């Protein structure tokens, strides 16, 4: 599996998007929506990967930066997905408890 990166006219690698925004949004959702512990864990890992993007580019490793960017995006979406699933099951549980008391 080869890695490609964009180049500008000076043949200098372009820094990939660090996906820090989506990682922070995933963390906020994980905390606010039923305090999803797996979501919080994946979000924190996504933030650390997002921070690695700029470090890798400054050290001259564009492929490592691109991989860190992909990891940040992937783990952010995993965190959001886990949070949504946990929130759904929490909502269903609350509805079932309310219906059982009737």
PDB file of N, CA, C and O in Angstrom, residues 1 6 9 18 22 26 28 32-33 35 44-45 52 63 66 75 84 99:
ATOM      1  N   UNK A   1       0.846  -1.164   0.000  1.00  0.00           N
ATOM      2  CA  UNK A   1       0.000   0.000   0.000  1.00  0.00           C
ATOM      3  C   UNK A   1       0.894   1.230   0.000  1.00  0.00           C
ATOM      4  O   UNK A   1       1.611   1.487   0.951  1.00  0.00           O
ATOM      5  N   UNK A   6       0.412  15.430  -1.477  1.00  0.00           N
ATOM      6  CA  UNK A   6       0.374  16.508  -2.437  1.00  0.00           C
ATOM      7  C   UNK A   6       1.660  17.306  -2.366  1.00  0.00           C
ATOM      8  O   UNK A   6       2.266  17.439  -1.317  1.00  0.00           O
ATOM      9  N   UNK A   9       4.538  23.716  -5.947  1.00  0.00           N
ATOM     10  CA  UNK A   9       5.455  23.925  -7.064  1.00  0.00           C
ATOM     11  C   UNK A   9       6.926  23.854  -6.653  1.00  0.00           C
ATOM     12  O   UNK A   9       7.783  23.604  -7.469  1.00  0.00           O
ATOM     13  N   UNK A  18      -4.863  18.315  10.031  1.00  0.00           N
ATOM     14  CA  UNK A  18      -4.581  17.572  11.260  1.00  0.00           C
ATOM     15  C   UNK A  18      -5.835  16.990  11.908  1.00  0.00           C
ATOM     16  O   UNK A  18      -5.744  16.207  12.834  1.00  0.00           O
ATOM     17  N   UNK A  22     -12.338  17.902  14.502  1.00  0.00           N
ATOM     18  CA  UNK A  22     -13.262  16.777  14.654  1.00  0.00           C
ATOM     19  C   UNK A  22     -12.909  15.950  15.892  1.00  0.00           C
ATOM     20  O   UNK A  22     -13.793  15.399  16.555  1.00  0.00           O
ATOM     21  N   UNK A  26     -15.493  15.289  18.851  1.00  0.00           N
ATOM     22  CA  UNK A  26     -15.772  13.925  19.312  1.00  0.00           C
ATOM     23  C   UNK A  26     -15.610  13.826  20.826  1.00  0.00           C
ATOM     24  O   UNK A  26     -16.426  13.190  21.497  1.00  0.00           O
ATOM     25  N   UNK A  28     -15.945  16.310  23.004  1.00  0.00           N
ATOM     26  CA  UNK A  28     -17.048  17.058  23.628  1.00  0.00           C
ATOM     27  C   UNK A  28     -18.338  16.245  23.596  1.00  0.00           C
ATOM     28  O   UNK A  28     -19.069  16.181  24.596  1.00  0.00           O
ATOM     29  N   UNK A  32     -20.458  14.984  26.833  1.00  0.00           N
ATOM     30  CA  UNK A  32     -21.810  15.514  27.038  1.00  0.00           C
ATOM     31  C   UNK A  32     -22.911  14.472  26.879  1.00  0.00           C
ATOM     32  O   UNK A  32     -23.949  14.574  27.529  1.00  0.00           O
ATOM     33  N   UNK A  33     -22.710  13.508  26.032  1.00  0.00           N
ATOM     34  CA  UNK A  33     -23.740  12.495  25.769  1.00  0.00           C
ATOM     35  C   UNK A  33     -23.460  11.250  26.597  1.00  0.00           C
ATOM     36  O   UNK A  33     -22.758  10.337  26.173  1.00  0.00           O
ATOM     37  N   UNK A  35     -21.588  10.566  28.950  1.00  0.00           N
ATOM     38  CA  UNK A  35     -20.201  10.345  29.373  1.00  0.00           C
ATOM     39  C   UNK A  35     -19.691   8.992  28.861  1.00  0.00           C
ATOM     40  O   UNK A  35     -19.307   8.113  29.627  1.00  0.00           O
ATOM     41  N   UNK A  44      -9.453  10.982  22.902  1.00  0.00           N
ATOM     42  CA  UNK A  44      -8.154  11.422  23.404  1.00  0.00           C
ATOM     43  C   UNK A  44      -7.033  10.905  22.499  1.00  0.00           C
ATOM     44  O   UNK A  44      -6.087  11.639  22.172  1.00  0.00           O
ATOM     45  N   UNK A  45      -7.157   9.662  22.048  1.00  0.00           N
ATOM     46  CA  UNK A  45      -6.154   9.131  21.125  1.00  0.00           C
ATOM     47  C   UNK A  45      -6.170   9.909  19.805  1.00  0.00           C
ATOM     48  O   UNK A  45      -5.111  10.184  19.227  1.00  0.00           O
ATOM     49  N   UNK A  52       0.346  14.963  16.441  1.00  0.00           N
ATOM     50  CA  UNK A  52       1.524  14.381  15.804  1.00  0.00           C
ATOM     51  C   UNK A  52       1.721  14.864  14.371  1.00  0.00           C
ATOM     52  O   UNK A  52       2.836  14.789  13.846  1.00  0.00           O
ATOM     53  N   UNK A  63       5.067  11.481   5.230  1.00  0.00           N
ATOM     54  CA  UNK A  63       4.244  10.263   5.210  1.00  0.00           C
ATOM     55  C   UNK A  63       3.740   9.925   6.605  1.00  0.00           C
ATOM     56  O   UNK A  63       2.605   9.481   6.776  1.00  0.00           O
ATOM     57  N   UNK A  66       0.919  12.277   7.284  1.00  0.00           N
ATOM     58  CA  UNK A  66      -0.302  11.875   6.589  1.00  0.00           C
ATOM     59  C   UNK A  66      -0.981  10.708   7.309  1.00  0.00           C
ATOM     60  O   UNK A  66      -2.206  10.691   7.453  1.00  0.00           O
ATOM     61  N   UNK A  75     -10.147   7.627  14.264  1.00  0.00           N
ATOM     62  CA  UNK A  75     -10.495   7.437  15.666  1.00  0.00           C
ATOM     63  C   UNK A  75     -11.515   8.458  16.156  1.00  0.00           C
ATOM     64  O   UNK A  75     -12.276   8.177  17.078  1.00  0.00           O
ATOM     65  N   UNK A  84     -22.774   7.736  19.841  1.00  0.00           N
ATOM     66  CA  UNK A  84     -24.148   7.685  19.328  1.00  0.00           C
ATOM     67  C   UNK A  84     -24.814   6.369  19.715  1.00  0.00           C
ATOM     68  O   UNK A  84     -25.968   6.353  20.166  1.00  0.00           O
ATOM     69  N   UNK A  99     -41.625   2.908  31.015  1.00  0.00           N
ATOM     70  CA  UNK A  99     -42.783   2.081  30.645  1.00  0.00           C
ATOM     71  C   UNK A  99     -43.035   0.975  31.666  1.00  0.00           C
ATOM     72  O   UNK A  99     -44.179   0.571  31.869  1.00  0.00           O
TER      73      UNK A  99
END
